[in-house]
CSV table of C-alpha atoms in Angstrom, one decimal:
chain,number,residue,atom,x,y,z
U,1,MET,CA,54.6,126.1,31.1
U,2,LEU,CA,58.2,125.4,32.1
U,3,PRO,CA,58.9,122.0,33.6
U,4,LYS,CA,59.2,122.2,37.4
U,5,GLU,CA,60.0,118.5,38.1
U,6,VAL,CA,61.7,115.6,36.4
U,7,LYS,CA,61.9,111.9,37.5
U,8,LEU,CA,64.6,109.8,36.0
U,9,PHE,CA,65.7,106.2,36.5
U,10,PHE,CA,68.7,103.9,35.6
U,11,GLN,CA,68.4,100.1,35.4
U,12,GLU,CA,71.0,97.6,34.3
U,13,GLY,CA,72.7,94.7,36.0
U,14,ASN,CA,73.2,95.5,39.7
U,15,SER,CA,72.2,99.2,39.2
U,16,ASP,CA,68.7,100.2,39.9
U,17,LYS,CA,68.7,103.9,40.7
U,18,VAL,CA,66.4,106.9,40.5
U,19,TYR,CA,67.1,110.7,40.3
U,20,TYR,CA,64.5,113.3,41.0
U,21,ALA,CA,64.9,117.0,40.5
U,22,ARG,CA,62.4,119.8,41.1
U,23,ILE,CA,62.2,123.6,41.3
U,24,VAL,CA,60.6,124.9,44.5
U,25,PRO,CA,59.8,128.4,45.7
U,26,ALA,CA,62.4,129.8,48.2
U,27,GLY,CA,61.1,133.3,48.7
U,28,ALA,CA,59.9,136.2,46.7
U,29,ASN,CA,60.7,135.5,43.1
U,30,VAL,CA,63.6,133.1,44.0
U,31,TYR,CA,63.8,129.3,43.8
U,32,ASP,CA,65.8,126.3,44.9
U,33,VAL,CA,66.6,123.3,42.7
U,34,VAL,CA,66.1,120.3,45.0
U,35,VAL,CA,67.4,116.8,44.0
U,36,GLN,CA,67.0,113.3,45.4
U,37,TRP,CA,68.9,110.3,44.4
U,38,GLY,CA,69.7,106.7,45.4
U,39,ARG,CA,68.7,103.1,44.9
U,40,ARG,CA,65.1,102.6,44.0
U,41,GLY,CA,63.0,101.7,47.0
U,42,SER,CA,65.5,102.9,49.5
U,43,THR,CA,65.8,106.1,51.6
U,44,LEU,CA,67.0,108.7,49.1
U,45,SER,CA,69.8,111.2,49.6
U,46,GLN,CA,68.8,114.8,49.2
U,47,GLY,CA,70.5,118.1,48.3
U,48,LYS,CA,70.2,121.3,46.4
U,49,LYS,CA,71.8,122.2,43.1
U,50,ALA,CA,70.8,125.9,43.2
U,51,VAL,CA,69.8,128.1,46.1
U,52,LYS,CA,67.6,131.2,45.9
U,53,VAL,CA,68.1,131.9,42.2
U,54,SER,CA,65.8,133.3,39.6
U,55,MET,CA,63.3,131.0,37.7
U,56,GLU,CA,65.5,131.4,34.6
U,57,LYS,CA,68.6,130.2,36.4
U,58,ALA,CA,66.7,127.4,38.1
U,59,GLN,CA,65.4,126.2,34.8
U,60,VAL,CA,68.9,126.3,33.3
U,61,THR,CA,70.1,124.2,36.2
U,62,LEU,CA,67.3,121.7,35.8
U,63,ASP,CA,67.9,121.4,32.1
U,64,ARG,CA,71.6,120.8,32.7
U,65,LEU,CA,70.9,118.1,35.3
U,66,VAL,CA,68.6,116.3,32.9
U,67,ARG,CA,71.1,116.5,30.0
U,68,GLU,CA,74.0,115.1,32.2
U,69,LYS,CA,71.9,112.2,33.5
U,70,THR,CA,70.4,111.2,30.1
U,71,ASN,CA,73.9,111.3,28.6
U,72,LYS,CA,74.8,108.6,31.2
U,73,GLY,CA,71.8,106.5,30.2
U,74,TYR,CA,69.1,107.7,32.7
U,75,GLU,CA,65.6,107.6,31.3
U,76,ALA,CA,62.6,109.9,32.0
U,77,MET,CA,59.7,108.3,33.8
U,78,THR,CA,56.5,108.8,31.8
U,79,GLY,CA,53.0,107.2,31.6
U,80,THR,CA,54.4,104.4,29.4
U,81,VAL,CA,58.1,104.3,30.4
U,82,LYS,CA,58.7,103.1,33.9
U,83,PRO,CA,61.3,101.1,35.8
U,84,ALA,CA,61.0,97.4,35.5
U,85,GLU,CA,60.3,95.3,38.5
U,86,VAL,CA,63.8,93.7,38.1
U,87,ALA,CA,66.7,95.5,36.4
U,88,PRO,CA,67.6,94.0,33.0
U,89,PRO,CA,71.0,92.3,32.5
U,90,VAL,CA,74.1,94.2,31.4
U,91,GLY,CA,73.9,95.3,27.8
U,92,GLU,CA,70.1,95.4,27.8
U,93,GLY,CA,69.3,98.2,30.1
U,94,SER,CA,69.8,102.0,30.6
U,95,ALA,CA,73.6,102.0,30.0
U,96,SER,CA,73.0,100.7,26.5
U,97,LYS,CA,71.1,103.9,25.8
U,98,ALA,CA,73.9,106.2,27.0
U,99,GLY,CA,75.3,108.5,24.3
U,100,GLY,CA,79.0,108.6,23.5
U,101,VAL,CA,79.9,105.3,25.2
U,102,ARG,CA,83.2,104.0,23.8
U,103,LYS,CA,83.5,100.4,22.7
U,104,LYS,CA,85.5,98.1,25.0
U,105,VAL,CA,88.6,96.8,23.0
U,106,GLY,CA,90.9,95.5,25.8
U,107,ARG,CA,91.1,94.1,29.3
U,108,VAL,CA,89.3,95.6,32.3
U,109,ALA,CA,91.7,96.6,35.1
U,110,GLN,CA,92.0,95.3,38.6
U,111,LEU,CA,91.4,98.3,40.9
U,112,LEU,CA,92.6,99.2,44.4
U,113,SER,CA,90.2,99.3,47.3
U,114,PRO,CA,90.8,101.9,50.1
U,115,VAL,CA,91.9,101.1,53.6
U,116,ASP,CA,92.2,103.4,56.6
U,117,GLY,CA,95.6,104.3,58.2
U,118,HIS,CA,95.0,102.0,61.2
U,119,GLU,CA,95.3,99.0,58.9
U,120,VAL,CA,98.8,99.9,57.7
U,121,GLU,CA,100.7,98.3,60.6
U,122,ARG,CA,99.0,95.0,60.1
U,123,LEU,CA,99.8,95.0,56.4
U,124,LEU,CA,103.4,96.0,56.9
U,125,ALA,CA,103.8,93.0,59.2
U,126,ASP,CA,102.0,90.5,56.9
U,127,ASP,CA,104.5,88.3,55.0
U,128,LYS,CA,101.8,87.4,52.5
U,129,VAL,CA,101.6,91.1,51.3
U,130,LEU,CA,104.0,93.2,49.4
U,131,ALA,CA,104.0,97.0,49.1
U,132,GLN,CA,104.4,99.6,46.3
U,133,GLN,CA,104.1,103.4,46.0
U,134,LYS,CA,100.6,104.7,45.3
U,135,LEU,CA,101.1,106.6,42.1
U,136,ASP,CA,99.2,109.7,41.1
U,137,GLY,CA,99.0,109.4,37.3
U,138,ILE,CA,96.8,107.9,34.6
U,139,ARG,CA,96.0,104.2,34.6
U,140,VAL,CA,96.8,102.6,31.2
U,141,LEU,CA,96.9,98.9,30.0
U,142,CYS,CA,98.9,98.3,26.9
U,143,HIS,CA,98.3,95.4,24.4
U,144,ILE,CA,101.2,94.5,22.2
U,145,GLU,CA,99.9,93.8,18.6
U,146,ASP,CA,101.6,93.4,15.2
U,147,GLY,CA,104.1,96.2,15.1
U,148,GLU,CA,102.1,98.5,17.4
U,149,VAL,CA,100.8,99.0,20.9
U,150,LEU,CA,97.1,99.4,21.7
U,151,PRO,CA,96.6,101.5,24.9
U,152,THR,CA,93.3,101.2,26.9
U,153,ASN,CA,91.9,102.8,30.0
U,154,ARG,CA,90.8,100.9,33.2
U,155,SER,CA,87.5,100.1,31.5
U,156,GLY,CA,89.1,98.5,28.4
U,157,GLN,CA,88.4,101.4,26.1
U,158,LYS,CA,91.0,102.8,23.8
U,159,THR,CA,92.7,105.9,25.2
U,160,THR,CA,95.0,108.6,24.0
U,161,ASN,CA,96.3,109.4,27.5
U,162,ILE,CA,99.8,108.1,26.7
U,163,SER,CA,102.3,109.5,24.2
U,164,ARG,CA,103.6,107.7,21.1
U,165,HIS,CA,107.1,108.2,22.5
U,166,VAL,CA,106.2,106.2,25.6
U,167,LEU,CA,104.5,103.4,23.6
U,168,GLU,CA,107.7,102.9,21.6
U,169,GLY,CA,109.3,101.7,24.8
U,170,LEU,CA,107.1,98.6,24.6
U,171,ILE,CA,107.4,97.6,21.0
U,172,HIS,CA,110.1,95.0,21.6
U,173,LEU,CA,107.8,92.9,24.0
U,174,PRO,CA,106.4,89.7,22.6
U,175,LYS,CA,103.3,89.9,20.4
U,176,GLY,CA,100.2,89.3,22.5
U,177,THR,CA,101.6,90.6,25.7
U,178,VAL,CA,99.4,92.8,27.9
U,179,VAL,CA,100.9,94.9,30.7
U,180,ASP,CA,99.3,97.2,33.3
U,181,GLY,CA,100.7,100.4,34.7
U,182,GLU,CA,100.4,104.1,35.3
U,183,VAL,CA,101.6,107.1,33.4
U,184,VAL,CA,103.2,109.6,35.7
U,185,GLY,CA,104.6,112.6,33.9
U,186,ASP,CA,106.7,111.3,31.0
U,187,VAL,CA,107.2,107.8,32.4
U,188,TYR,CA,105.1,104.7,32.1
U,189,TRP,CA,105.5,102.7,35.3
U,190,LEU,CA,104.6,99.0,35.0
U,191,PHE,CA,103.4,96.9,38.0
U,192,ASP,CA,101.5,94.0,36.5
U,193,VAL,CA,101.2,91.7,33.4
U,194,LEU,CA,98.0,89.9,32.3
U,195,GLN,CA,99.4,88.1,29.3
U,196,VAL,CA,102.9,87.1,28.2
U,197,ALA,CA,103.0,86.6,24.5
U,198,GLU,CA,99.9,84.5,23.8
U,199,ARG,CA,99.8,83.0,27.3
U,200,ASP,CA,97.2,84.3,29.8
U,201,VAL,CA,98.7,84.6,33.2
U,202,THR,CA,95.9,86.3,35.2
U,203,HIS,CA,95.3,83.1,37.1
U,204,HIS,CA,98.9,83.1,38.4
U,205,SER,CA,99.7,84.8,41.8
U,206,TYR,CA,100.7,88.4,41.8
U,207,PHE,CA,104.2,87.5,43.0
U,208,GLU,CA,104.5,85.2,40.0
U,209,ARG,CA,103.2,87.8,37.6
U,210,PHE,CA,105.5,90.5,39.0
U,211,THR,CA,108.5,88.1,38.7
U,212,MET,CA,107.5,87.5,35.0
U,213,LEU,CA,107.4,91.3,34.6
U,214,THR,CA,110.9,91.8,36.1
U,215,ASP,CA,112.7,88.7,34.8
U,216,GLU,CA,111.0,88.0,31.4
U,217,LEU,CA,109.8,91.4,30.2
U,218,GLU,CA,111.9,94.1,31.7
U,219,PRO,CA,114.9,93.3,29.5
U,220,GLY,CA,112.8,94.2,26.5
U,221,LEU,CA,111.7,97.5,27.8
U,222,SER,CA,113.1,100.9,26.6
U,223,GLU,CA,112.9,104.3,28.3
U,224,PRO,CA,110.7,105.8,29.3
U,225,VAL,CA,109.0,102.6,30.4
U,226,ARG,CA,110.1,101.2,33.8
U,227,VAL,CA,109.0,98.6,36.4
U,228,LEU,CA,107.8,100.0,39.7
U,229,GLU,CA,109.7,99.0,42.8
U,230,SER,CA,108.1,96.4,45.1
U,231,ALA,CA,109.0,95.9,48.8
U,232,LEU,CA,108.6,92.3,49.8
U,233,SER,CA,109.8,91.9,53.4
U,234,THR,CA,108.5,93.7,56.5
U,235,LYS,CA,111.9,95.6,56.7
U,236,GLN,CA,111.6,96.7,53.0
U,237,LYS,CA,107.9,97.7,53.4
U,238,ARG,CA,108.6,99.8,56.5
U,239,GLY,CA,111.5,101.4,54.7
U,240,LEU,CA,109.3,102.2,51.7
U,241,TYR,CA,106.5,103.5,53.9
U,242,GLU,CA,108.9,105.8,55.8
U,243,ARG,CA,110.4,107.2,52.5
U,244,LEU,CA,107.0,107.8,51.1
U,245,GLN,CA,105.8,109.7,54.1
U,246,GLN,CA,109.0,111.7,54.3
U,247,SER,CA,108.8,112.7,50.6
U,248,SER,CA,105.1,113.7,50.9
U,249,ALA,CA,104.0,111.0,48.4
U,250,GLU,CA,100.3,110.3,47.8
U,251,GLY,CA,100.2,107.0,49.6
U,252,ILE,CA,101.1,103.3,49.7
U,253,VAL,CA,99.7,100.2,48.0
U,254,PHE,CA,99.4,96.7,49.5
U,255,LYS,CA,99.0,93.5,47.3
U,256,ARG,CA,98.5,89.9,48.3
U,257,LYS,CA,101.4,87.9,46.8
U,258,ASP,CA,99.2,84.8,46.2
U,259,ALA,CA,96.2,86.6,44.5
U,260,PRO,CA,95.2,86.2,40.8
U,261,TYR,CA,94.4,89.2,38.6
U,262,THR,CA,90.7,89.9,39.1
U,263,PRO,CA,89.0,92.8,37.2
U,264,GLY,CA,87.3,95.4,39.3
U,265,ARG,CA,87.6,96.1,43.0
U,266,GLY,CA,88.3,93.4,45.5
U,267,THR,CA,90.1,92.8,48.7
U,268,THR,CA,93.5,91.6,47.5
U,269,GLN,CA,94.9,94.9,46.3
U,270,LEU,CA,94.5,97.8,48.7
U,271,LYS,CA,95.6,101.5,48.9
U,272,CYS,CA,96.1,103.8,51.8
U,273,LYS,CA,96.3,107.5,51.0
U,274,PHE,CA,98.2,110.0,53.1
U,275,VAL,CA,95.4,112.5,53.7
U,276,SER,CA,95.6,116.0,55.2
U,277,SER,CA,92.9,118.2,56.8
U,278,ALA,CA,92.1,121.9,56.5
U,279,ASP,CA,89.6,124.4,57.7
U,280,VAL,CA,87.8,126.2,54.9
U,281,VAL,CA,85.0,128.7,54.5
U,282,LEU,CA,81.9,127.5,52.7
U,283,VAL,CA,80.7,130.5,50.7
U,284,GLU,CA,78.2,129.1,48.1
U,285,ASN,CA,76.1,126.2,46.9
U,286,ALA,CA,77.7,126.1,43.4
U,287,GLY,CA,75.2,123.6,42.0
U,288,ASN,CA,77.2,120.4,42.1
U,289,ALA,CA,79.1,121.1,45.3
U,290,TYR,CA,80.0,123.8,47.9
U,291,ARG,CA,82.6,126.3,47.0
U,292,MET,CA,85.5,126.6,49.5
U,293,GLN,CA,87.7,129.6,50.2
U,294,VAL,CA,90.6,130.4,52.5
U,295,TYR,CA,92.2,133.6,53.5
U,296,ASP,CA,95.3,134.7,51.6
U,297,GLY,CA,96.4,137.8,53.4
U,298,GLY,CA,93.2,139.8,53.8
U,299,LYS,CA,91.3,138.4,50.9
U,300,LEU,CA,89.4,135.1,50.3
U,301,PHE,CA,90.9,132.7,47.8
U,302,ASP,CA,89.1,129.9,46.0
U,303,VAL,CA,90.4,126.4,46.8
U,304,GLY,CA,87.8,124.3,44.9
U,305,LYS,CA,84.4,122.6,45.7
U,306,VAL,CA,83.4,119.8,48.0
U,307,PHE,CA,80.4,117.5,48.0
U,308,SER,CA,81.8,114.1,49.0
U,309,GLY,CA,81.2,113.3,52.7
U,310,THR,CA,78.1,115.5,53.1
U,311,THR,CA,74.8,114.0,54.2
U,312,ASN,CA,71.2,114.9,54.0
U,313,GLU,CA,71.5,116.5,57.5
U,314,SER,CA,74.7,118.4,56.8
U,315,ARG,CA,73.5,119.7,53.4
U,316,ALA,CA,70.3,121.0,55.0
U,317,GLN,CA,72.4,122.8,57.7
U,318,ILE,CA,74.7,124.3,55.1
U,319,ASP,CA,72.0,125.3,52.7
U,320,ALA,CA,70.0,126.9,55.4
U,321,ALA,CA,72.9,129.0,56.5
U,322,LEU,CA,73.9,130.0,53.0
U,323,GLY,CA,70.3,130.8,52.2
U,324,LYS,CA,70.4,133.4,55.0
U,325,GLY,CA,73.5,134.9,53.6
U,326,GLN,CA,75.8,133.3,56.2
U,327,ARG,CA,79.1,131.5,55.7
U,328,LEU,CA,80.2,128.4,57.5
U,329,VAL,CA,83.6,127.1,58.6
U,330,ALA,CA,84.1,123.5,57.8
U,331,GLU,CA,86.7,120.8,58.2
U,332,VAL,CA,87.6,118.9,55.1
U,333,ARG,CA,90.1,116.1,54.4
U,334,TYR,CA,92.0,116.1,51.1
U,335,LEU,CA,94.8,114.3,49.4
U,336,TYR,CA,96.9,117.3,48.6
U,337,ALA,CA,96.8,120.9,47.4
U,338,THR,CA,97.8,121.5,43.7
U,339,ASP,CA,100.3,124.1,42.7
U,340,ASP,CA,97.5,126.7,42.5
U,341,SER,CA,96.2,125.7,45.9
U,342,GLN,CA,93.1,123.7,44.7
U,343,LEU,CA,92.2,120.8,47.1
U,344,PHE,CA,92.4,117.4,45.4
U,345,GLN,CA,89.7,114.9,46.3
U,346,PRO,CA,88.3,116.9,49.2
U,347,ILE,CA,85.9,115.2,51.7
U,348,PHE,CA,83.6,117.1,54.0
U,349,VAL,CA,84.1,116.1,57.6
U,350,ARG,CA,82.0,118.5,59.7
U,351,VAL,CA,80.9,122.1,60.3
U,352,ARG,CA,83.3,123.8,62.8
U,353,THR,CA,81.3,126.2,65.0
U,354,ASP,CA,84.4,126.5,67.2
U,355,LYS,CA,86.6,128.0,64.4
U,356,LYS,CA,86.6,131.5,63.0
U,357,GLU,CA,86.8,132.4,59.3
U,358,LYS,CA,90.2,134.1,59.9
U,359,ASP,CA,91.5,130.7,61.0
U,360,CYS,CA,91.1,129.4,57.5
U,361,VAL,CA,94.3,130.4,55.9
U,362,ARG,CA,96.1,129.4,52.7
U,363,ALA,CA,99.3,128.6,54.6
U,364,GLN,CA,97.7,125.5,56.2
U,365,LEU,CA,97.4,123.7,52.8
U,366,LYS,CA,99.9,120.9,52.0
U,367,SER,CA,101.1,119.9,48.6
U,368,THR,CA,102.4,116.5,47.5
U,369,ASN,CA,105.3,115.0,45.6
U,370,ARG,CA,104.0,113.1,42.6
U,371,GLU,CA,107.4,111.8,41.6
U,372,VAL,CA,108.2,108.1,42.1
U,373,VAL,CA,110.4,107.7,45.2
U,374,ASP,CA,113.8,106.0,44.6
U,375,GLY,CA,114.6,102.7,46.4
U,376,ASP,CA,117.3,102.6,49.1
U,377,GLY,CA,118.9,99.5,47.6
U,378,GLU,CA,118.3,97.3,50.7
U,379,GLY,CA,117.6,93.6,50.2
């Protein structure tokens, strides 16, 4: 007998989650794969990973879901294995059972928290906040060791997402120094420092750390490593904001000048992305998300998949329509369209019953400029 239902759980630290998946009949010899997920004991979110497929395809989908979750540390509930009443501490729970987890060898990065566009004006006028361009690259922290540089990702794990040529631009920095930045194209843009030589500076304010970066460390940098421009005054911030919007950049970052370096997300470093919206045709539940298309001439053209932003109610509405062979027009927000017109970070907004499929055209999509915008030289 093929398994028709699985129940999984994940417990460690602040995480106490469950994930249920089951195969259910959806008509004559066709089946849906229905999933539920969320915090244990709470109202669970629900969706479908396959709609009206054969039992063989449904079983393949179920097996894939189980494999993906167990690789992340989820455990199957059995008669003897069940969630604990209280989640075990970090290092002793489900995450420790995940396969392929890389060892942490470096510092954990401070991350940006999102803010809506209506907050921008307040932040531009706040003298306690500086601004920088929101980069669209790969986050890398670099640790200067004996004759070499150790690059790590935002989680403190060793990474290869930076070339040896770029790392050579850091080798003249003092031993023990730890810098934070982002790789965009062939350039490593620095915007913070956690340690200068053997001296930990994370408790210093951001303004002090950035000053150390520009005054003490920048003279020791070589191309292609550079320090990202910061706008300090309201006039400078407004100028940067206008240039970023005019150049179709990804967004803007705001950082409190007096804040220390705190790993993880907080409220002292914020990001506002310049988002766009588009109308798309939802044509299929593709398992992990809904496949989107737009018209290019007289033919439909794939622009990616969307799941973020959907709810139990909207997923039920979409799945019901797709199950009847219908297609829906939906509004999605996205950061930008790639060179091949794939929507980057799409978020479902709503079904548009007032729009026709032919309104969903490729020409509406907007691309972005990933290059770092030059300063205007104003003081």
